[in-house]
Amino acid sequence: MYPIRLFIVDDHKLITDAWTEMLNADSRFRVVGATNNSALALSSIKESSPDMVLVDLSMEPIDGYTLTRDIIEHSYTIKVIAISYFDMPACCSRVMEAGASGYVTKTSSGEELVEAIIEVFSGKRYTCTEINQSIIQEIVQPDEMTHAIRSLTPKQLSIIDYLKKGFSSKEIAGYLGVTNRTVEIHRYNIMKKLGLKNIAALINELNMRGI
Protein backbone atom coordinates (compact mmCIF):
# COMPACT_ATOMS: atom_id res chain seq x y z
CA MET A 1 0.00 0.00 0.00
CA TYR A 2 2.76 2.46 0.90
CA PRO A 3 4.46 4.58 -0.16
CA ILE A 4 1.77 6.48 -2.06
CA ARG A 5 3.32 7.90 -5.22
CA LEU A 6 2.54 11.61 -5.53
CA PHE A 7 2.95 14.23 -8.26
CA ILE A 8 2.58 17.96 -7.51
CA VAL A 9 1.44 20.62 -9.99
CA ASP A 10 1.60 24.24 -8.81
CA ASP A 11 2.88 27.36 -10.57
CA HIS A 12 4.84 28.47 -7.49
CA LYS A 13 8.16 26.68 -6.99
CA LEU A 14 8.25 27.54 -3.28
CA ILE A 15 5.05 25.55 -2.81
CA THR A 16 6.14 22.49 -4.81
CA ASP A 17 9.49 22.47 -2.99
CA ALA A 18 7.87 22.84 0.45
CA TRP A 19 5.26 20.14 -0.17
CA THR A 20 7.86 17.81 -1.65
CA GLU A 21 10.06 18.15 1.43
CA MET A 22 7.13 17.74 3.84
CA LEU A 23 5.62 14.71 2.12
CA ASN A 24 8.91 12.93 1.46
CA ALA A 25 9.66 13.18 5.19
CA ASP A 26 6.69 10.85 5.76
CA SER A 27 7.46 7.21 4.90
CA ARG A 28 3.89 6.76 3.64
CA PHE A 29 4.55 9.08 0.70
CA ARG A 30 6.99 9.46 -2.15
CA VAL A 31 6.89 12.49 -4.43
CA VAL A 32 7.81 11.10 -7.85
CA GLY A 33 7.57 14.40 -9.67
CA ALA A 34 6.58 18.05 -9.60
CA THR A 35 6.18 20.85 -12.12
CA ASN A 36 5.43 24.56 -12.12
CA ASN A 37 4.33 24.48 -15.77
CA SER A 38 0.78 23.25 -16.31
CA ALA A 39 1.38 22.86 -20.06
CA LEU A 40 4.00 20.19 -19.33
CA ALA A 41 2.17 18.56 -16.45
CA LEU A 42 0.25 15.83 -18.25
CA SER A 43 3.27 14.50 -20.14
CA SER A 44 5.32 14.49 -16.92
CA ILE A 45 2.53 12.69 -15.07
CA LYS A 46 2.40 10.02 -17.78
CA GLU A 47 6.14 9.44 -17.38
CA SER A 48 6.03 9.34 -13.56
CA SER A 49 2.94 7.08 -13.17
CA PRO A 50 1.83 8.47 -9.78
CA ASP A 51 -1.02 7.14 -7.68
CA MET A 52 -2.22 10.66 -6.99
CA VAL A 53 -1.76 14.21 -8.28
CA LEU A 54 -2.08 17.42 -6.25
CA VAL A 55 -3.36 20.06 -8.68
CA ASP A 56 -3.41 23.83 -8.15
CA LEU A 57 -6.57 25.27 -9.72
CA SER A 58 -5.26 28.76 -10.56
CA MET A 59 -2.71 28.08 -13.27
CA GLU A 60 -1.89 29.21 -16.81
CA PRO A 61 -1.96 28.31 -19.66
CA ILE A 62 -3.93 25.21 -18.56
CA ASP A 63 -6.08 25.72 -15.47
CA GLY A 64 -6.50 23.07 -12.80
CA TYR A 65 -10.04 22.18 -13.84
CA THR A 66 -8.92 21.31 -17.38
CA LEU A 67 -5.82 19.50 -16.17
CA THR A 68 -7.88 17.42 -13.74
CA ARG A 69 -10.19 16.32 -16.53
CA ASP A 70 -7.19 15.50 -18.76
CA ILE A 71 -5.56 13.41 -16.01
CA ILE A 72 -8.73 11.37 -15.41
CA GLU A 73 -9.20 10.87 -19.14
CA HIS A 74 -5.62 9.58 -19.35
CA SER A 75 -6.04 7.17 -16.42
CA TYR A 76 -9.09 6.68 -14.24
CA THR A 77 -6.89 4.98 -11.62
CA ILE A 78 -4.99 8.19 -10.83
CA LYS A 79 -6.61 10.15 -8.00
CA VAL A 80 -6.65 13.96 -8.03
CA ILE A 81 -6.78 16.34 -5.08
CA ALA A 82 -7.49 19.94 -6.05
CA ILE A 83 -5.65 22.69 -4.18
CA SER A 84 -6.90 26.29 -4.16
CA TYR A 85 -6.76 29.59 -2.30
CA PHE A 86 -10.54 29.73 -2.55
CA ASP A 87 -12.92 28.06 -0.12
CA MET A 88 -15.87 28.48 -2.49
CA PRO A 89 -18.22 25.51 -2.81
CA ALA A 90 -18.74 26.40 -6.48
CA CYS A 91 -15.03 25.83 -7.21
CA CYS A 92 -15.09 22.57 -5.28
CA SER A 93 -18.20 21.34 -7.08
CA ARG A 94 -16.78 22.19 -10.50
CA VAL A 95 -13.48 20.38 -10.02
CA MET A 96 -15.24 17.36 -8.47
CA GLU A 97 -17.37 17.20 -11.60
CA ALA A 98 -14.14 17.23 -13.61
CA GLY A 99 -13.02 14.11 -11.75
CA ALA A 100 -11.20 15.22 -8.60
CA SER A 101 -11.68 13.16 -5.46
CA GLY A 102 -10.56 15.77 -2.94
CA TYR A 103 -10.41 19.52 -2.32
CA VAL A 104 -8.05 21.29 0.08
CA THR A 105 -7.32 25.00 0.41
CA LYS A 106 -3.81 26.41 0.57
CA THR A 107 -4.54 27.66 4.07
CA SER A 108 -5.35 24.15 5.27
CA SER A 109 -2.82 22.62 7.65
CA GLY A 110 -0.20 20.10 6.61
CA GLU A 111 -1.99 17.57 8.77
CA GLU A 112 -5.21 18.10 6.84
CA LEU A 113 -3.42 17.68 3.52
CA VAL A 114 -2.01 14.36 4.76
CA GLU A 115 -5.48 13.30 5.93
CA ALA A 116 -6.90 14.18 2.51
CA ILE A 117 -4.27 12.09 0.72
CA ILE A 118 -4.87 9.05 2.94
CA GLU A 119 -8.67 9.32 2.63
CA VAL A 120 -8.64 9.75 -1.14
CA PHE A 121 -6.11 6.96 -1.61
CA SER A 122 -8.42 4.63 0.34
CA GLY A 123 -11.19 5.33 -2.18
CA LYS A 124 -13.10 8.04 -0.33
CA ARG A 125 -13.83 11.65 -1.22
CA TYR A 126 -12.45 14.46 0.91
CA THR A 127 -13.32 18.13 1.35
CA CYS A 128 -11.43 20.27 3.83
CA THR A 129 -12.85 21.94 6.91
CA GLU A 130 -13.03 25.39 5.26
CA ILE A 131 -15.10 24.10 2.35
CA ASN A 132 -17.45 22.24 4.67
CA GLN A 133 -17.99 25.40 6.70
CA SER A 134 -18.60 27.44 3.56
CA ILE A 135 -21.18 24.94 2.33
CA ILE A 136 -23.06 25.19 5.62
CA GLN A 137 -22.88 28.99 5.51
CA GLU A 138 -24.26 29.12 1.97
CA ILE A 139 -27.11 26.81 2.90
CA VAL A 140 -27.98 28.69 6.09
CA GLN A 141 -27.41 32.26 4.91
CA PRO A 142 -26.55 32.84 1.25
CA ASP A 143 -26.12 36.46 0.18
CA GLU A 144 -25.79 38.53 -3.00
CA MET A 145 -22.01 38.66 -2.78
CA THR A 146 -21.83 34.86 -2.58
CA HIS A 147 -23.82 34.62 -5.80
CA ALA A 148 -21.62 37.25 -7.43
CA ILE A 149 -18.40 35.47 -6.43
CA ARG A 150 -19.81 32.22 -7.79
CA SER A 151 -20.23 33.88 -11.18
CA LEU A 152 -16.49 34.67 -11.50
CA THR A 153 -14.69 32.76 -14.24
CA PRO A 154 -11.47 30.73 -13.66
CA LYS A 155 -9.53 33.50 -15.46
CA GLN A 156 -11.00 36.15 -13.15
CA LEU A 157 -10.23 34.02 -10.09
CA SER A 158 -6.65 33.65 -11.30
CA ILE A 159 -6.29 37.42 -11.67
CA ILE A 160 -7.75 37.93 -8.19
CA ASP A 161 -5.10 35.54 -6.88
CA TYR A 162 -2.36 37.78 -8.32
CA LEU A 163 -4.07 40.97 -7.11
CA LYS A 164 -4.15 39.62 -3.55
CA LYS A 165 -0.39 39.15 -3.77
CA GLY A 166 0.07 42.80 -4.75
CA PHE A 167 0.94 42.39 -8.42
CA SER A 168 0.17 45.24 -10.85
CA SER A 169 -1.81 44.78 -14.07
CA LYS A 170 1.44 44.94 -16.04
CA GLU A 171 3.03 42.23 -13.90
CA ILE A 172 -0.08 40.03 -14.13
CA ALA A 173 -0.11 40.45 -17.90
CA GLY A 174 3.49 39.24 -18.02
CA TYR A 175 2.73 36.16 -15.89
CA LEU A 176 -0.37 35.24 -17.89
CA GLY A 177 1.06 36.06 -21.31
CA VAL A 178 -1.68 38.55 -22.20
CA THR A 179 -1.82 42.30 -22.82
CA ASN A 180 -2.07 44.88 -20.07
CA ARG A 181 -5.43 45.98 -21.55
CA THR A 182 -6.79 42.42 -21.27
CA VAL A 183 -5.97 42.38 -17.56
CA GLU A 184 -7.56 45.82 -17.09
CA ILE A 185 -10.76 44.59 -18.77
CA HIS A 186 -10.84 41.56 -16.46
CA ARG A 187 -10.31 43.83 -13.45
CA TYR A 188 -13.17 46.08 -14.55
CA ASN A 189 -15.50 43.10 -15.05
CA ILE A 190 -14.56 41.67 -11.64
CA MET A 191 -15.38 44.95 -9.92
CA LYS A 192 -18.63 45.29 -11.86
CA LYS A 193 -19.76 41.76 -10.97
CA LEU A 194 -18.97 42.22 -7.30
CA GLY A 195 -20.20 45.80 -7.07
CA LEU A 196 -16.90 47.05 -5.63
CA LYS A 197 -15.05 50.29 -6.37
CA ASN A 198 -11.38 49.40 -6.00
CA ILE A 199 -8.81 46.68 -5.30
CA ALA A 200 -8.60 47.56 -1.61
CA ALA A 201 -12.34 46.92 -1.24
CA LEU A 202 -11.97 43.64 -3.17
CA ILE A 203 -9.14 42.37 -0.97
CA ASN A 204 -10.98 43.44 2.17
CA GLU A 205 -14.11 41.58 1.04
CA LEU A 206 -12.16 38.42 0.25
CA ASN A 207 -10.27 38.56 3.54
CA MET A 208 -13.51 38.91 5.49
CA ARG A 209 -14.80 35.81 3.73
CA GLY A 210 -11.61 33.88 4.35
CA ILE A 211 -10.89 33.59 0.62
Coordinates of N, CA, C and O in Angstrom, one line a residue, residues 34-155:
A34 N 7.3 16.8 -9.8 CA 6.6 18.1 -9.6 C 6.9 19.0 -10.8 O 8.0 18.9 -11.4
T35 N 6.0 19.9 -11.1 CA 6.2 20.9 -12.1 C 5.5 22.1 -11.8 O 4.4 22.1 -11.1
N36 N 6.0 23.2 -12.3 CA 5.4 24.6 -12.1 C 4.8 25.0 -13.4 O 4.3 26.1 -13.5
N37 N 4.8 24.2 -14.4 CA 4.3 24.5 -15.8 C 3.2 23.6 -16.1 O 3.4 22.4 -16.4
S38 N 2.0 24.1 -16.1 CA 0.8 23.3 -16.3 C 0.7 22.7 -17.7 O 0.1 21.6 -18.0
A39 N 1.4 23.4 -18.7 CA 1.4 22.9 -20.1 C 2.2 21.6 -20.2 O 1.9 20.8 -21.1
L40 N 3.1 21.4 -19.3 CA 4.0 20.2 -19.3 C 3.5 19.1 -18.3 O 4.1 18.0 -18.3
A41 N 2.5 19.4 -17.5 CA 2.2 18.6 -16.4 C 1.7 17.2 -16.9 O 2.2 16.2 -16.4
L42 N 0.8 17.1 -17.9 CA 0.3 15.8 -18.3 C 1.3 14.9 -18.8 O 1.3 13.7 -18.4
S43 N 2.2 15.4 -19.6 CA 3.3 14.5 -20.1 C 4.2 14.0 -19.0 O 4.6 12.8 -19.0
S44 N 4.5 14.9 -18.1 CA 5.3 14.5 -16.9 C 4.6 13.5 -16.0 O 5.2 12.5 -15.5
I45 N 3.3 13.6 -15.9 CA 2.5 12.7 -15.1 C 2.5 11.3 -15.7 O 2.7 10.3 -15.1
K46 N 2.4 11.3 -17.0 CA 2.4 10.0 -17.8 C 3.7 9.3 -17.6 O 3.8 8.1 -17.4
E47 N 4.8 10.0 -17.6 CA 6.1 9.4 -17.4 C 6.3 8.9 -15.9 O 7.0 7.9 -15.7
S48 N 5.8 9.7 -15.0 CA 6.0 9.3 -13.6 C 5.1 8.3 -13.0 O 5.4 7.6 -12.0
S49 N 3.9 8.1 -13.6 CA 2.9 7.1 -13.2 C 2.6 7.2 -11.7 O 2.8 6.2 -10.9
P50 N 2.2 8.3 -11.2 CA 1.8 8.5 -9.8 C 0.5 7.8 -9.4 O -0.3 7.5 -10.3
D51 N 0.3 7.6 -8.2 CA -1.0 7.1 -7.7 C -2.0 8.3 -7.5 O -3.2 8.2 -7.7
M52 N -1.4 9.5 -7.3 CA -2.2 10.7 -7.0 C -1.5 11.9 -7.4 O -0.3 12.0 -7.4
V53 N -2.3 12.9 -7.9 CA -1.8 14.2 -8.3 C -2.4 15.3 -7.5 O -3.6 15.4 -7.3
L54 N -1.6 16.2 -6.9 CA -2.1 17.4 -6.2 C -2.1 18.5 -7.3 O -1.0 18.9 -7.8
V55 N -3.2 19.1 -7.6 CA -3.4 20.1 -8.7 C -3.8 21.4 -8.2 O -4.9 21.6 -7.6
D56 N -3.0 22.4 -8.4 CA -3.4 23.8 -8.1 C -4.4 24.3 -9.2 O -4.3 24.0 -10.4
L57 N -5.5 24.9 -8.8 CA -6.6 25.3 -9.7 C -6.2 26.5 -10.5 O -6.7 26.7 -11.7
S58 N -5.5 27.5 -9.9 CA -5.3 28.8 -10.6 C -3.9 28.7 -11.3 O -2.9 29.2 -10.8
M59 N -3.9 28.2 -12.5 CA -2.7 28.1 -13.3 C -3.0 28.5 -14.7 O -4.1 28.6 -15.2
E60 N -1.9 28.9 -15.4 CA -1.9 29.2 -16.8 C -0.7 28.5 -17.5 O 0.3 28.2 -16.8
P61 N -0.8 28.1 -18.7 CA -2.0 28.3 -19.7 C -3.1 27.3 -19.5 O -4.2 27.5 -20.0
I62 N -2.9 26.2 -18.8 CA -3.9 25.2 -18.6 C -4.4 25.3 -17.1 O -3.5 25.1 -16.2
D63 N -5.6 25.6 -16.9 CA -6.1 25.7 -15.5 C -6.3 24.3 -14.8 O -6.3 23.3 -15.5
G64 N -6.4 24.3 -13.5 CA -6.5 23.1 -12.8 C -7.7 22.2 -13.1 O -7.7 21.0 -13.0
Y65 N -8.8 22.9 -13.5 CA -10.0 22.2 -13.8 C -9.8 21.3 -15.1 O -10.1 20.2 -15.2
T66 N -9.2 22.0 -16.1 CA -8.9 21.3 -17.4 C -7.9 20.2 -17.2 O -8.1 19.1 -17.7
L67 N -6.9 20.5 -16.4 CA -5.8 19.5 -16.2 C -6.4 18.3 -15.4 O -6.0 17.1 -15.8
T68 N -7.3 18.5 -14.5 CA -7.9 17.4 -13.7 C -8.6 16.5 -14.7 O -8.5 15.3 -14.6
R69 N -9.4 17.1 -15.6 CA -10.2 16.3 -16.5 C -9.2 15.5 -17.4 O -9.5 14.4 -17.7
D70 N -8.1 16.2 -17.9 CA -7.2 15.5 -18.8 C -6.5 14.3 -18.1 O -6.3 13.3 -18.7
I71 N -6.2 14.5 -16.8 CA -5.6 13.4 -16.0 C -6.5 12.2 -15.9 O -6.1 11.1 -16.1
I72 N -7.8 12.5 -15.6 CA -8.7 11.4 -15.4 C -9.0 10.7 -16.7 O -9.2 9.5 -16.8
E73 N -9.0 11.5 -17.8 CA -9.2 10.9 -19.1 C -8.0 10.0 -19.5 O -8.2 9.0 -20.2
H74 N -6.8 10.4 -19.1 CA -5.6 9.6 -19.3 C -5.6 8.3 -18.6 O -5.4 7.2 -19.1
S75 N -6.0 8.4 -17.3 CA -6.0 7.2 -16.4 C -7.0 7.4 -15.3 O -6.8 8.2 -14.4
Y76 N -8.1 6.6 -15.3 CA -9.1 6.7 -14.2 C -8.6 6.2 -12.9 O -9.2 6.4 -11.9
T77 N -7.4 5.5 -12.9 CA -6.9 5.0 -11.6 C -6.1 6.0 -10.8 O -5.9 5.9 -9.7
I78 N -5.7 7.1 -11.5 CA -5.0 8.2 -10.8 C -6.0 9.1 -10.1 O -7.0 9.5 -10.7
K79 N -5.8 9.3 -8.8 CA -6.6 10.1 -8.0 C -6.1 11.6 -8.0 O -4.9 11.8 -8.1
V80 N -7.0 12.5 -8.0 CA -6.6 14.0 -8.0 C -7.2 14.7 -6.8 O -8.4 14.5 -6.5
I81 N -6.3 15.4 -6.1 CA -6.8 16.3 -5.1 C -6.5 17.8 -5.6 O -5.4 18.1 -5.9
A82 N -7.6 18.6 -5.6 CA -7.5 19.9 -6.0 C -7.0 20.8 -4.9 O -7.5 20.6 -3.8
I83 N -6.2 21.8 -5.2 CA -5.6 22.7 -4.2 C -6.0 24.1 -4.6 O -5.7 24.5 -5.8
S84 N -6.5 24.9 -3.8 CA -6.9 26.3 -4.2 C -6.8 27.3 -3.0 O -6.9 26.9 -1.8
Y85 N -6.7 28.6 -3.3 CA -6.8 29.6 -2.3 C -8.2 29.8 -1.9 O -8.5 30.4 -0.8
F86 N -9.1 29.4 -2.7 CA -10.5 29.7 -2.5 C -11.3 28.6 -1.8 O -11.3 27.5 -2.2
D87 N -12.1 29.0 -0.8 CA -12.9 28.1 -0.1 C -14.4 28.2 -0.6 O -15.3 28.1 0.2
M88 N -14.5 28.3 -1.9 CA -15.9 28.5 -2.5 C -16.4 27.1 -2.9 O -15.8 26.4 -3.7
P89 N -17.6 26.8 -2.4 CA -18.2 25.5 -2.8 C -18.4 25.4 -4.3 O -18.3 24.3 -4.8
A90 N -18.6 26.5 -5.0 CA -18.7 26.4 -6.5 C -17.5 25.9 -7.2 O -17.5 25.1 -8.1
C91 N -16.3 26.3 -6.7 CA -15.0 25.8 -7.2 C -14.9 24.3 -6.9 O -14.4 23.6 -7.8
C92 N -15.2 24.0 -5.7 CA -15.1 22.6 -5.3 C -16.0 21.7 -6.1 O -15.6 20.7 -6.6
S93 N -17.2 22.1 -6.3 CA -18.2 21.3 -7.1 C -17.7 21.2 -8.5 O -17.8 20.1 -9.1
R94 N -17.2 22.3 -9.1 CA -16.8 22.2 -10.5 C -15.6 21.2 -10.7 O -15.6 20.4 -11.7
V95 N -14.6 21.3 -9.8 CA -13.5 20.4 -10.0 C -13.8 18.9 -9.7 O -13.3 18.0 -10.3
M96 N -14.8 18.7 -8.8 CA -15.2 17.4 -8.5 C -15.9 16.8 -9.7 O -15.8 15.6 -10.0
E97 N -16.7 17.6 -10.4 CA -17.4 17.2 -11.6 C -16.4 16.8 -12.7 O -16.6 16.0 -13.5
A98 N -15.2 17.5 -12.6 CA -14.1 17.2 -13.6 C -13.4 15.9 -13.3 O -12.6 15.4 -14.1
G99 N -13.6 15.4 -12.1 CA -13.0 14.1 -11.7 C -12.2 14.1 -10.5 O -11.7 13.0 -10.1
A100 N -12.0 15.2 -9.8 CA -11.2 15.2 -8.6 C -11.9 14.5 -7.5 O -13.1 14.4 -7.5
S101 N -11.1 13.9 -6.6 CA -11.7 13.2 -5.5 C -11.5 13.9 -4.1 O -12.0 13.5 -3.1
G102 N -10.8 15.0 -4.2 CA -10.6 15.8 -2.9 C -10.4 17.2 -3.2 O -10.0 17.6 -4.3
Y103 N -10.6 18.1 -2.2 CA -10.4 19.5 -2.3 C -9.9 20.1 -1.0 O -10.4 19.9 0.0
V104 N -8.7 20.7 -1.1 CA -8.0 21.3 0.1 C -7.6 22.7 -0.3 O -7.1 23.0 -1.4
T105 N -7.8 23.6 0.7 CA -7.3 25.0 0.4 C -5.9 25.1 0.8 O -5.3 24.4 1.6
K106 N -5.2 26.2 0.3 CA -3.8 26.4 0.6 C -3.6 26.9 2.0 O -2.4 27.0 2.4
T107 N -4.7 27.3 2.7 CA -4.5 27.7 4.1 C -4.8 26.5 5.0 O -4.8 26.7 6.2
S108 N -5.2 25.3 4.4 CA -5.3 24.1 5.3 C -4.0 23.7 5.9 O -2.9 24.0 5.3
S109 N -4.1 23.1 7.0 CA -2.8 22.6 7.7 C -2.2 21.5 6.9 O -2.8 20.8 6.1
G110 N -0.9 21.2 7.2 CA -0.2 20.1 6.6 C -0.8 18.8 7.0 O -0.9 17.8 6.3
E111 N -1.3 18.8 8.3 CA -2.0 17.6 8.8 C -3.3 17.3 8.0 O -3.6 16.1 7.7
E112 N -4.0 18.3 7.6 CA -5.2 18.1 6.8 C -4.9 17.6 5.4 O -5.6 16.8 4.8
L113 N -3.8 18.1 4.8 CA -3.4 17.7 3.5 C -3.1 16.2 3.6 O -3.5 15.4 2.7
V114 N -2.3 15.8 4.6 CA -2.0 14.4 4.8 C -3.3 13.5 4.9 O -3.4 12.5 4.3
E115 N -4.2 14.0 5.7 CA -5.5 13.3 5.9 C -6.2 13.2 4.6 O -6.8 12.1 4.3
A116 N -6.2 14.2 3.8 CA -6.9 14.2 2.5 C -6.3 13.1 1.6 O -7.0 12.4 0.9
I117 N -4.9 13.1 1.6 CA -4.3 12.1 0.7 C -4.6 10.7 1.1 O -4.9 9.8 0.3
I118 N -4.6 10.4 2.4 CA -4.9 9.0 2.9 C -6.3 8.7 2.6 O -6.6 7.6 2.2
E119 N -7.3 9.6 2.9 CA -8.7 9.3 2.6 C -8.9 9.1 1.2 O -9.6 8.1 0.8
V120 N -8.4 9.9 0.3 CA -8.6 9.7 -1.1 C -8.0 8.5 -1.7 O -8.6 7.7 -2.5
F121 N -6.8 8.2 -1.2 CA -6.1 7.0 -1.6 C -6.9 5.7 -1.2 O -6.8 4.7 -1.9
S122 N -7.6 5.8 -0.1 CA -8.4 4.6 0.3 C -9.7 4.5 -0.4 O -10.5 3.6 -0.1
G123 N -10.0 5.4 -1.4 CA -11.2 5.3 -2.2 C -12.3 6.3 -1.8 O -13.4 6.2 -2.4
K124 N -12.1 7.1 -0.8 CA -13.1 8.0 -0.3 C -12.9 9.4 -1.0 O -11.9 9.7 -1.6
R125 N -13.9 10.3 -0.8 CA -13.8 11.7 -1.2 C -13.5 12.5 0.0 O -13.9 12.1 1.1
Y126 N -12.8 13.6 -0.2 CA -12.4 14.5 0.9 C -12.6 15.9 0.6 O -12.1 16.4 -0.5
T127 N -13.3 16.7 1.4 CA -13.3 18.1 1.3 C -12.9 18.7 2.7 O -13.2 18.2 3.7
C128 N -12.0 19.7 2.6 CA -11.4 20.3 3.8 C -12.4 21.0 4.7 O -13.6 21.3 4.3
T129 N -12.0 21.3 5.9 CA -12.9 21.9 6.9 C -13.4 23.3 6.4 O -14.6 23.6 6.6
E130 N -12.6 24.1 5.7 CA -13.0 25.4 5.3 C -14.2 25.3 4.3 O -15.1 26.0 4.3
I131 N -14.0 24.3 3.3 CA -15.1 24.1 2.4 C -16.4 23.6 3.0 O -17.5 24.1 2.7
N132 N -16.3 22.7 4.0 CA -17.5 22.2 4.7 C -18.2 23.4 5.4 O -19.4 23.4 5.4
Q133 N -17.4 24.3 6.0 CA -18.0 25.4 6.7 C -18.7 26.4 5.7 O -19.7 26.9 6.0
S134 N -18.0 26.5 4.6 CA -18.6 27.4 3.6 C -19.9 26.9 3.0 O -20.8 27.6 2.7
I135 N -20.0 25.6 2.8 CA -21.2 24.9 2.3 C -22.3 25.2 3.3 O -23.4 25.5 2.9
I136 N -22.0 25.0 4.6 CA -23.1 25.2 5.6 C -23.5 26.6 5.6 O -24.7 26.9 5.7
Q137 N -22.5 27.6 5.5 CA -22.9 29.0 5.5 C -23.8 29.4 4.3 O -24.7 30.1 4.5
E138 N -23.5 28.8 3.2 CA -24.3 29.1 2.0 C -25.7 28.6 2.1 O -26.6 29.1 1.6
I139 N -25.8 27.4 2.7 CA -27.1 26.8 2.9 C -27.9 27.6 3.9 O -29.1 27.9 3.7
V140 N -27.3 28.0 5.0 CA -28.0 28.7 6.1 C -28.3 30.1 5.8 O -29.3 30.7 6.0
Q141 N -27.3 30.8 5.1 CA -27.4 32.3 4.9 C -26.7 32.7 3.7 O -25.7 33.4 3.7
P142 N -27.2 32.4 2.5 CA -26.6 32.8 1.3 C -26.8 34.3 1.1 O -27.8 34.8 1.6
D143 N -25.9 35.0 0.4 CA -26.1 36.5 0.2 C -25.8 36.8 -1.3 O -25.3 36.0 -2.0
E144 N -26.0 38.1 -1.6 CA -25.8 38.5 -3.0 C -24.3 38.4 -3.4 O -24.0 38.1 -4.5
M145 N -23.4 38.7 -2.5 CA -22.0 38.7 -2.8 C -21.6 37.2 -3.1 O -20.8 37.0 -3.9
T146 N -22.1 36.3 -2.3 CA -21.8 34.9 -2.6 C -22.2 34.5 -4.0 O -21.4 33.8 -4.7
H147 N -23.4 34.9 -4.4 CA -23.8 34.6 -5.8 C -22.9 35.3 -6.8 O -22.6 34.7 -7.9
A148 N -22.5 36.5 -6.5 CA -21.6 37.3 -7.4 C -20.3 36.6 -7.5 O -19.7 36.4 -8.6
I149 N -19.7 36.1 -6.4 CA -18.4 35.5 -6.4 C -18.5 34.2 -7.2 O -17.6 33.8 -7.9
R150 N -19.6 33.5 -7.1 CA -19.8 32.2 -7.8 C -19.8 32.4 -9.3 O -19.4 31.5 -10.0
S151 N -20.1 33.6 -9.7 CA -20.2 33.9 -11.2 C -18.9 34.2 -11.8 O -18.7 34.3 -13.0
L152 N -17.8 34.4 -11.0 CA -16.5 34.7 -11.5 C -15.9 33.5 -12.3 O -16.1 32.3 -11.9
T153 N -15.3 33.8 -13.4 CA -14.7 32.8 -14.2 C -13.3 32.3 -13.7 O -12.7 33.0 -12.9
P154 N -12.8 31.2 -14.1 CA -11.5 30.7 -13.7 C -10.4 31.8 -14.0 O -9.5 32.0 -13.2
K155 N -10.5 32.5 -15.1 CA -9.5 33.5 -15.5 C -9.6 34.6 -14.5 O -8.6 35.1 -14.0

